[in-house]
Amino acid sequence: PPMNIFYIGMNNTIAPFDNEEVRQAFGMAIDRKRIVDTFYPVGSTVAEQFVPPMITPGYSEGQTWYAYDPTKAKQMLTDAGFDFNQEITLSYRDVVRVYLPNVNQVAQDIQAQLAEIGVKIKLNVMESGTFLTSVSDGKEGLFLLGWGADYPDATNFYDFHFTGASKNFGTPFDDIVAAIREGGTTADPAARQAAYDKVNELLKQHVPMIPVAHGASGVAFKATVKDVKVGPLNENFEQMSID
């Protein structure tokens, strides 16, 4: 099962993403299912939240992202005074990852989807190191990035991204930071989940990013290998046997 996230990031210190209504409109302007169905391998899933479903406490059962609604998205942009004549740069690196296996195709599809509501997107492919530095320094307004778990806990997803440790999304949201701190400072699973339910609600409200996909990967063994158990972090090599 996937333990990663591909997202479209927006920096709230860079116009037009300093407007929450604009970020919300972008959040419902992307057909995430079309992206997953077209560009991802079998087993991948559309992301409803920043963390994948296997991260518990952390994932909020029943909570979904904005439904794809380009008509409403365009109206929201119009109401927010969005300048449809401006050209917005979408930055990314052409590096294949499990969370984003077809980088250029996905970027082009996002460009095309936003063009359908009158938003002009310029694609900006950057060298990987330069791109990551620029994003972490808070210099990219709209960008494609993702995360693969270092360890299987919600703190590995939320704490780095949304508490100010990185400037990816601009200025941290105090209410999100408070809920993340609450979830990371108790060992009680129910209390942690309640805190992360708040986090997920607030991420949907403030839209620092658009969760798109949890990318699947595959592991192959000869048919003679027995007792195989595979997971997103490791395989049980020491318990396997061979006929």
PDB file of C-alpha atoms in Angstrom:
ATOM      1  CA  PRO A   1       0.000   0.000   0.000  1.00  0.00           C
ATOM      2  CA  PRO A   2       1.217   3.540  -0.741  1.00  0.00           C
ATOM      3  CA  MET A   3       2.850   5.582   1.996  1.00  0.00           C
ATOM      4  CA  ASN A   4       3.423   8.755   0.027  1.00  0.00           C
ATOM      5  CA  ILE A   5       1.675  11.855  -1.291  1.00  0.00           C
ATOM      6  CA  PHE A   6       1.893  13.865  -4.499  1.00  0.00           C
ATOM      7  CA  TYR A   7       0.563  17.382  -4.117  1.00  0.00           C
ATOM      8  CA  ILE A   8       0.292  20.721  -5.902  1.00  0.00           C
ATOM      9  CA  GLY A   9       1.794  23.316  -3.567  1.00  0.00           C
ATOM     10  CA  MET A  10       0.846  26.975  -3.260  1.00  0.00           C
ATOM     11  CA  ASN A  11       2.819  29.631  -1.372  1.00  0.00           C
ATOM     12  CA  ASN A  12       0.558  32.050   0.515  1.00  0.00           C
ATOM     13  CA  THR A  13       3.117  34.863   0.379  1.00  0.00           C
ATOM     14  CA  ILE A  14       3.156  34.974  -3.429  1.00  0.00           C
ATOM     15  CA  ALA A  15       0.240  36.422  -5.419  1.00  0.00           C
ATOM     16  CA  PRO A  16      -2.308  35.261  -6.435  1.00  0.00           C
ATOM     17  CA  PHE A  17      -1.988  32.536  -3.789  1.00  0.00           C
ATOM     18  CA  ASP A  18      -2.043  35.056  -0.960  1.00  0.00           C
ATOM     19  CA  ASN A  19      -5.830  34.912  -1.374  1.00  0.00           C
ATOM     20  CA  GLU A  20      -7.494  31.941   0.350  1.00  0.00           C
ATOM     21  CA  GLU A  21     -10.456  31.984  -2.034  1.00  0.00           C
ATOM     22  CA  VAL A  22      -8.053  31.630  -4.970  1.00  0.00           C
ATOM     23  CA  ARG A  23      -6.392  28.649  -3.330  1.00  0.00           C
ATOM     24  CA  GLN A  24      -9.787  27.071  -2.635  1.00  0.00           C
ATOM     25  CA  ALA A  25     -10.808  27.610  -6.254  1.00  0.00           C
ATOM     26  CA  PHE A  26      -7.619  25.915  -7.470  1.00  0.00           C
ATOM     27  CA  GLY A  27      -8.425  23.118  -5.031  1.00  0.00           C
ATOM     28  CA  MET A  28     -11.617  22.268  -6.899  1.00  0.00           C
ATOM     29  CA  ALA A  29     -10.313  23.037 -10.412  1.00  0.00           C
ATOM     30  CA  ILE A  30      -8.117  19.929 -10.692  1.00  0.00           C
ATOM     31  CA  ASP A  31      -9.583  16.591 -11.766  1.00  0.00           C
ATOM     32  CA  ARG A  32      -7.399  14.448  -9.516  1.00  0.00           C
ATOM     33  CA  LYS A  33      -9.103  11.204 -10.531  1.00  0.00           C
ATOM     34  CA  ARG A  34      -8.316  11.863 -14.191  1.00  0.00           C
ATOM     35  CA  ILE A  35      -4.657  12.310 -13.286  1.00  0.00           C
ATOM     36  CA  VAL A  36      -4.498   9.082 -11.282  1.00  0.00           C
ATOM     37  CA  ASP A  37      -6.461   7.050 -13.830  1.00  0.00           C
ATOM     38  CA  THR A  38      -4.346   8.316 -16.728  1.00  0.00           C
ATOM     39  CA  PHE A  39      -0.805   8.583 -15.389  1.00  0.00           C
ATOM     40  CA  TYR A  40      -0.485   6.250 -12.389  1.00  0.00           C
ATOM     41  CA  PRO A  41      -0.043   2.464 -12.097  1.00  0.00           C
ATOM     42  CA  VAL A  42      -2.729   0.124 -10.794  1.00  0.00           C
ATOM     43  CA  GLY A  43      -3.015   0.283  -7.025  1.00  0.00           C
ATOM     44  CA  SER A  44      -2.536   4.045  -6.848  1.00  0.00           C
ATOM     45  CA  THR A  45      -5.318   6.055  -5.251  1.00  0.00           C
ATOM     46  CA  VAL A  46      -6.719   9.562  -5.415  1.00  0.00           C
ATOM     47  CA  ALA A  47      -5.605  11.491  -2.327  1.00  0.00           C
ATOM     48  CA  GLU A  48      -8.318  12.992  -0.156  1.00  0.00           C
ATOM     49  CA  GLN A  49      -5.885  14.206   2.508  1.00  0.00           C
ATOM     50  CA  PHE A  50      -2.168  14.866   2.895  1.00  0.00           C
ATOM     51  CA  VAL A  51      -1.543  11.552   4.648  1.00  0.00           C
ATOM     52  CA  PRO A  52      -2.394   8.169   3.076  1.00  0.00           C
ATOM     53  CA  PRO A  53      -5.115   6.028   4.677  1.00  0.00           C
ATOM     54  CA  MET A  54      -2.641   3.640   6.313  1.00  0.00           C
ATOM     55  CA  ILE A  55      -1.329   6.431   8.565  1.00  0.00           C
ATOM     56  CA  THR A  56      -3.381   6.120  11.759  1.00  0.00           C
ATOM     57  CA  PRO A  57      -3.742   8.137  13.862  1.00  0.00           C
ATOM     58  CA  GLY A  58      -3.548  10.795  11.185  1.00  0.00           C
ATOM     59  CA  TYR A  59      -5.910   9.926   8.363  1.00  0.00           C
ATOM     60  CA  SER A  60      -9.480  11.099   8.971  1.00  0.00           C
ATOM     61  CA  GLU A  61     -12.045   8.519   7.896  1.00  0.00           C
ATOM     62  CA  GLY A  62     -14.845   9.947   5.790  1.00  0.00           C
ATOM     63  CA  GLN A  63     -13.198  13.302   5.196  1.00  0.00           C
ATOM     64  CA  THR A  64     -12.881  14.158   1.514  1.00  0.00           C
ATOM     65  CA  TRP A  65     -11.267  16.901  -0.538  1.00  0.00           C
ATOM     66  CA  TYR A  66     -13.208  19.389  -2.669  1.00  0.00           C
ATOM     67  CA  ALA A  67     -15.164  17.740  -5.468  1.00  0.00           C
ATOM     68  CA  TYR A  68     -13.959  18.562  -8.971  1.00  0.00           C
ATOM     69  CA  ASP A  69     -16.083  21.524 -10.046  1.00  0.00           C
ATOM     70  CA  PRO A  70     -14.475  23.741 -12.726  1.00  0.00           C
ATOM     71  CA  THR A  71     -17.581  25.891 -13.106  1.00  0.00           C
ATOM     72  CA  LYS A  72     -17.651  26.799  -9.423  1.00  0.00           C
ATOM     73  CA  ALA A  73     -13.868  27.230  -9.414  1.00  0.00           C
ATOM     74  CA  LYS A  74     -13.996  29.780 -12.222  1.00  0.00           C
ATOM     75  CA  GLN A  75     -16.814  31.658 -10.526  1.00  0.00           C
ATOM     76  CA  MET A  76     -14.883  31.755  -7.263  1.00  0.00           C
ATOM     77  CA  LEU A  77     -11.847  33.155  -9.074  1.00  0.00           C
ATOM     78  CA  THR A  78     -14.011  35.784 -10.723  1.00  0.00           C
ATOM     79  CA  ASP A  79     -15.564  36.738  -7.383  1.00  0.00           C
ATOM     80  CA  ALA A  80     -12.091  36.972  -5.840  1.00  0.00           C
ATOM     81  CA  GLY A  81     -10.990  39.458  -8.510  1.00  0.00           C
ATOM     82  CA  PHE A  82      -8.549  37.019 -10.101  1.00  0.00           C
ATOM     83  CA  ASP A  83      -6.682  38.422 -13.119  1.00  0.00           C
ATOM     84  CA  PHE A  84      -7.244  35.915 -15.923  1.00  0.00           C
ATOM     85  CA  ASN A  85      -4.742  37.777 -18.117  1.00  0.00           C
ATOM     86  CA  GLN A  86      -1.805  36.950 -15.868  1.00  0.00           C
ATOM     87  CA  GLU A  87       0.473  33.989 -16.570  1.00  0.00           C
ATOM     88  CA  ILE A  88       1.222  31.827 -13.544  1.00  0.00           C
ATOM     89  CA  THR A  89       4.408  29.764 -13.386  1.00  0.00           C
ATOM     90  CA  LEU A  90       4.112  26.110 -12.384  1.00  0.00           C
ATOM     91  CA  SER A  91       7.544  24.869 -11.298  1.00  0.00           C
ATOM     92  CA  TYR A  92       8.674  21.271 -10.972  1.00  0.00           C
ATOM     93  CA  ARG A  93      11.637  18.951 -11.441  1.00  0.00           C
ATOM     94  CA  ASP A  94      11.725  16.245 -14.091  1.00  0.00           C
ATOM     95  CA  VAL A  95      12.548  13.497 -11.613  1.00  0.00           C
ATOM     96  CA  VAL A  96      10.526  10.288 -11.402  1.00  0.00           C
ATOM     97  CA  ARG A  97       9.317   9.293  -7.967  1.00  0.00           C
ATOM     98  CA  VAL A  98       6.790   6.712  -6.765  1.00  0.00           C
ATOM     99  CA  TYR A  99       4.479   9.573  -5.834  1.00  0.00           C
ATOM    100  CA  LEU A 100       4.844  11.125  -9.319  1.00  0.00           C
ATOM    101  CA  PRO A 101       5.890   8.600 -11.988  1.00  0.00           C
ATOM    102  CA  ASN A 102       5.029  10.620 -15.124  1.00  0.00           C
ATOM    103  CA  VAL A 103       6.186  14.111 -14.263  1.00  0.00           C
ATOM    104  CA  ASN A 104       5.952  16.048 -17.522  1.00  0.00           C
ATOM    105  CA  GLN A 105       2.679  14.454 -18.565  1.00  0.00           C
ATOM    106  CA  VAL A 106       1.061  15.321 -15.233  1.00  0.00           C
ATOM    107  CA  ALA A 107       2.358  18.900 -15.396  1.00  0.00           C
ATOM    108  CA  GLN A 108       0.987  19.294 -18.912  1.00  0.00           C
ATOM    109  CA  ASP A 109      -2.370  17.861 -17.876  1.00  0.00           C
ATOM    110  CA  ILE A 110      -2.617  20.279 -14.949  1.00  0.00           C
ATOM    111  CA  GLN A 111      -1.772  23.103 -17.354  1.00  0.00           C
ATOM    112  CA  ALA A 112      -4.526  21.934 -19.699  1.00  0.00           C
ATOM    113  CA  GLN A 113      -7.095  21.529 -16.924  1.00  0.00           C
ATOM    114  CA  LEU A 114      -6.495  25.049 -15.629  1.00  0.00           C
ATOM    115  CA  ALA A 115      -6.661  26.396 -19.182  1.00  0.00           C
ATOM    116  CA  GLU A 116     -10.215  25.037 -19.328  1.00  0.00           C
ATOM    117  CA  ILE A 117     -11.248  27.633 -16.725  1.00  0.00           C
ATOM    118  CA  GLY A 118      -9.194  30.421 -18.293  1.00  0.00           C
ATOM    119  CA  VAL A 119      -6.085  30.202 -16.099  1.00  0.00           C
ATOM    120  CA  LYS A 120      -2.832  30.596 -18.016  1.00  0.00           C
ATOM    121  CA  ILE A 121      -0.018  28.374 -16.795  1.00  0.00           C
ATOM    122  CA  LYS A 122       3.630  28.509 -17.834  1.00  0.00           C
ATOM    123  CA  LEU A 123       5.579  25.310 -17.135  1.00  0.00           C
ATOM    124  CA  ASN A 124       8.985  25.780 -15.543  1.00  0.00           C
ATOM    125  CA  VAL A 125      11.190  22.664 -15.412  1.00  0.00           C
ATOM    126  CA  MET A 126      14.075  23.163 -12.975  1.00  0.00           C
ATOM    127  CA  GLU A 127      17.177  21.201 -12.028  1.00  0.00           C
ATOM    128  CA  SER A 128      16.299  19.036  -9.033  1.00  0.00           C
ATOM    129  CA  GLY A 129      18.572  20.577  -6.408  1.00  0.00           C
ATOM    130  CA  THR A 130      17.830  24.116  -7.530  1.00  0.00           C
ATOM    131  CA  PHE A 131      14.105  23.389  -7.471  1.00  0.00           C
ATOM    132  CA  LEU A 132      14.093  21.886  -3.973  1.00  0.00           C
ATOM    133  CA  THR A 133      16.116  24.783  -2.594  1.00  0.00           C
ATOM    134  CA  SER A 134      13.856  27.340  -4.253  1.00  0.00           C
ATOM    135  CA  VAL A 135      10.716  25.680  -2.883  1.00  0.00           C
ATOM    136  CA  SER A 136      12.093  25.321   0.646  1.00  0.00           C
ATOM    137  CA  ASP A 137      13.192  28.965   0.556  1.00  0.00           C
ATOM    138  CA  GLY A 138       9.606  29.969  -0.244  1.00  0.00           C
ATOM    139  CA  LYS A 139      10.315  31.303  -3.722  1.00  0.00           C
ATOM    140  CA  GLU A 140       7.862  29.216  -5.788  1.00  0.00           C
ATOM    141  CA  GLY A 141       4.212  30.260  -5.913  1.00  0.00           C
ATOM    142  CA  LEU A 142       2.858  27.111  -7.585  1.00  0.00           C
ATOM    143  CA  PHE A 143       4.787  23.857  -7.709  1.00  0.00           C
ATOM    144  CA  LEU A 144       4.608  20.060  -7.932  1.00  0.00           C
ATOM    145  CA  LEU A 145       6.184  18.019  -5.167  1.00  0.00           C
ATOM    146  CA  GLY A 146       5.579  15.034  -2.952  1.00  0.00           C
ATOM    147  CA  TRP A 147       6.690  13.121   0.096  1.00  0.00           C
ATOM    148  CA  GLY A 148       7.558   9.538   0.879  1.00  0.00           C
ATOM    149  CA  ALA A 149       7.454   8.464   4.512  1.00  0.00           C
ATOM    150  CA  ASP A 150      10.707   8.222   6.457  1.00  0.00           C
ATOM    151  CA  TYR A 151       8.792   6.458   9.214  1.00  0.00           C
ATOM    152  CA  PRO A 152       5.112   5.436   9.475  1.00  0.00           C
ATOM    153  CA  ASP A 153       3.644   8.180  11.628  1.00  0.00           C
ATOM    154  CA  ALA A 154       1.608  11.327  11.028  1.00  0.00           C
ATOM    155  CA  THR A 155       4.331  13.509  12.523  1.00  0.00           C
ATOM    156  CA  ASN A 156       6.575  12.633   9.572  1.00  0.00           C
ATOM    157  CA  PHE A 157       4.018  14.121   7.195  1.00  0.00           C
ATOM    158  CA  TYR A 158       2.525  17.058   9.080  1.00  0.00           C
ATOM    159  CA  ASP A 159       5.298  18.495  11.238  1.00  0.00           C
ATOM    160  CA  PHE A 160       7.869  19.281   8.557  1.00  0.00           C
ATOM    161  CA  HIS A 161       5.402  20.637   6.020  1.00  0.00           C
ATOM    162  CA  PHE A 162       2.960  22.765   7.996  1.00  0.00           C
ATOM    163  CA  THR A 163       4.665  24.093  11.144  1.00  0.00           C
ATOM    164  CA  GLY A 164       7.201  26.433   9.553  1.00  0.00           C
ATOM    165  CA  ALA A 165      10.101  23.990   9.374  1.00  0.00           C
ATOM    166  CA  SER A 166       9.896  24.542   5.632  1.00  0.00           C
ATOM    167  CA  LYS A 167       8.788  27.657   3.765  1.00  0.00           C
ATOM    168  CA  ASN A 168       7.200  25.558   0.999  1.00  0.00           C
ATOM    169  CA  PHE A 169       3.736  26.994   1.594  1.00  0.00           C
ATOM    170  CA  GLY A 170       4.718  30.415   2.932  1.00  0.00           C
ATOM    171  CA  THR A 171       3.602  31.640   6.343  1.00  0.00           C
ATOM    172  CA  PRO A 172       2.354  28.822   8.610  1.00  0.00           C
ATOM    173  CA  PHE A 173      -1.277  28.883   9.715  1.00  0.00           C
ATOM    174  CA  ASP A 174      -1.398  29.222  13.498  1.00  0.00           C
ATOM    175  CA  ASP A 175      -4.505  27.060  13.873  1.00  0.00           C
ATOM    176  CA  ILE A 176      -2.930  24.245  11.852  1.00  0.00           C
ATOM    177  CA  VAL A 177       0.310  24.489  13.831  1.00  0.00           C
ATOM    178  CA  ALA A 178      -1.583  24.311  17.137  1.00  0.00           C
ATOM    179  CA  ALA A 179      -3.506  21.199  16.081  1.00  0.00           C
ATOM    180  CA  ILE A 180      -0.338  19.502  14.809  1.00  0.00           C
ATOM    181  CA  ARG A 181       1.439  20.240  18.099  1.00  0.00           C
ATOM    182  CA  GLU A 182      -1.542  18.816  19.972  1.00  0.00           C
ATOM    183  CA  GLY A 183      -1.412  15.599  17.957  1.00  0.00           C
ATOM    184  CA  GLY A 184       2.329  15.209  18.332  1.00  0.00           C
ATOM    185  CA  THR A 185       2.570  15.708  22.083  1.00  0.00           C
ATOM    186  CA  THR A 186       0.326  12.906  23.319  1.00  0.00           C
ATOM    187  CA  ALA A 187       0.574   9.151  23.054  1.00  0.00           C
ATOM    188  CA  ASP A 188      -3.166   8.578  23.337  1.00  0.00           C
ATOM    189  CA  PRO A 189      -4.398   7.376  19.913  1.00  0.00           C
ATOM    190  CA  ALA A 190      -7.897   8.835  20.291  1.00  0.00           C
ATOM    191  CA  ALA A 191      -6.575  12.242  21.329  1.00  0.00           C
ATOM    192  CA  ARG A 192      -4.056  12.209  18.507  1.00  0.00           C
ATOM    193  CA  GLN A 193      -6.745  11.346  15.965  1.00  0.00           C
ATOM    194  CA  ALA A 194      -9.007  14.112  17.223  1.00  0.00           C
ATOM    195  CA  ALA A 195      -6.174  16.594  16.760  1.00  0.00           C
ATOM    196  CA  TYR A 196      -5.390  15.344  13.270  1.00  0.00           C
ATOM    197  CA  ASP A 197      -9.063  15.528  12.341  1.00  0.00           C
ATOM    198  CA  LYS A 198      -8.739  19.249  13.060  1.00  0.00           C
ATOM    199  CA  VAL A 199      -5.568  19.415  10.987  1.00  0.00           C
ATOM    200  CA  ASN A 200      -7.263  17.847   7.980  1.00  0.00           C
ATOM    201  CA  GLU A 201     -10.290  20.125   8.245  1.00  0.00           C
ATOM    202  CA  LEU A 202      -8.022  23.174   8.408  1.00  0.00           C
ATOM    203  CA  LEU A 203      -5.854  22.017   5.512  1.00  0.00           C
ATOM    204  CA  LYS A 204      -8.990  21.825   3.403  1.00  0.00           C
ATOM    205  CA  GLN A 205     -10.030  25.306   4.549  1.00  0.00           C
ATOM    206  CA  HIS A 206      -6.685  27.039   4.055  1.00  0.00           C
ATOM    207  CA  VAL A 207      -5.488  24.950   1.049  1.00  0.00           C
ATOM    208  CA  PRO A 208      -1.720  25.318   1.292  1.00  0.00           C
ATOM    209  CA  MET A 209      -1.630  22.414  -1.153  1.00  0.00           C
ATOM    210  CA  ILE A 210      -3.901  20.204  -3.239  1.00  0.00           C
ATOM    211  CA  PRO A 211      -3.494  16.487  -2.418  1.00  0.00           C
ATOM    212  CA  VAL A 212      -3.544  14.559  -5.683  1.00  0.00           C
ATOM    213  CA  ALA A 213      -2.310  10.983  -5.454  1.00  0.00           C
ATOM    214  CA  HIS A 214      -0.845   8.174  -3.410  1.00  0.00           C
ATOM    215  CA  GLY A 215       1.364   6.315  -5.896  1.00  0.00           C
ATOM    216  CA  ALA A 216       1.591   2.532  -5.807  1.00  0.00           C
ATOM    217  CA  SER A 217       4.726   0.488  -6.398  1.00  0.00           C
ATOM    218  CA  GLY A 218       5.320  -3.192  -7.008  1.00  0.00           C
ATOM    219  CA  VAL A 219       7.778  -5.780  -5.724  1.00  0.00           C
ATOM    220  CA  ALA A 220       8.447  -9.024  -7.615  1.00  0.00           C
ATOM    221  CA  PHE A 221       9.731 -12.354  -6.349  1.00  0.00           C
ATOM    222  CA  LYS A 222      10.216 -15.743  -7.980  1.00  0.00           C
ATOM    223  CA  ALA A 223       7.269 -18.080  -7.478  1.00  0.00           C
ATOM    224  CA  THR A 224       9.553 -20.350  -5.427  1.00  0.00           C
ATOM    225  CA  VAL A 225       9.943 -17.718  -2.708  1.00  0.00           C
ATOM    226  CA  LYS A 226       7.516 -18.320   0.149  1.00  0.00           C
ATOM    227  CA  ASP A 227       6.297 -16.413   3.225  1.00  0.00           C
ATOM    228  CA  VAL A 228       6.588 -13.074   1.483  1.00  0.00           C
ATOM    229  CA  LYS A 229       5.191  -9.970   3.149  1.00  0.00           C
ATOM    230  CA  VAL A 230       5.839  -6.635   1.505  1.00  0.00           C
ATOM    231  CA  GLY A 231       5.134  -3.179   2.834  1.00  0.00           C
ATOM    232  CA  PRO A 232       5.862   0.420   1.955  1.00  0.00           C
ATOM    233  CA  LEU A 233       8.984   0.565   4.126  1.00  0.00           C
ATOM    234  CA  ASN A 234      10.591  -2.868   3.938  1.00  0.00           C
ATOM    235  CA  GLU A 235      10.253  -6.549   3.132  1.00  0.00           C
ATOM    236  CA  ASN A 236      10.552  -9.446   5.587  1.00  0.00           C
ATOM    237  CA  PHE A 237      13.640 -11.007   3.979  1.00  0.00           C
ATOM    238  CA  GLU A 238      14.738 -12.814   7.140  1.00  0.00           C
ATOM    239  CA  GLN A 239      11.412 -14.728   7.268  1.00  0.00           C
ATOM    240  CA  MET A 240      11.255 -15.774   3.609  1.00  0.00           C
ATOM    241  CA  SER A 241      12.016 -19.279   2.428  1.00  0.00           C
ATOM    242  CA  ILE A 242      12.639 -20.965  -0.901  1.00  0.00           C
ATOM    243  CA  ASP A 243      11.106 -24.222  -2.097  1.00  0.00           C
TER     244      ASP A 243
END
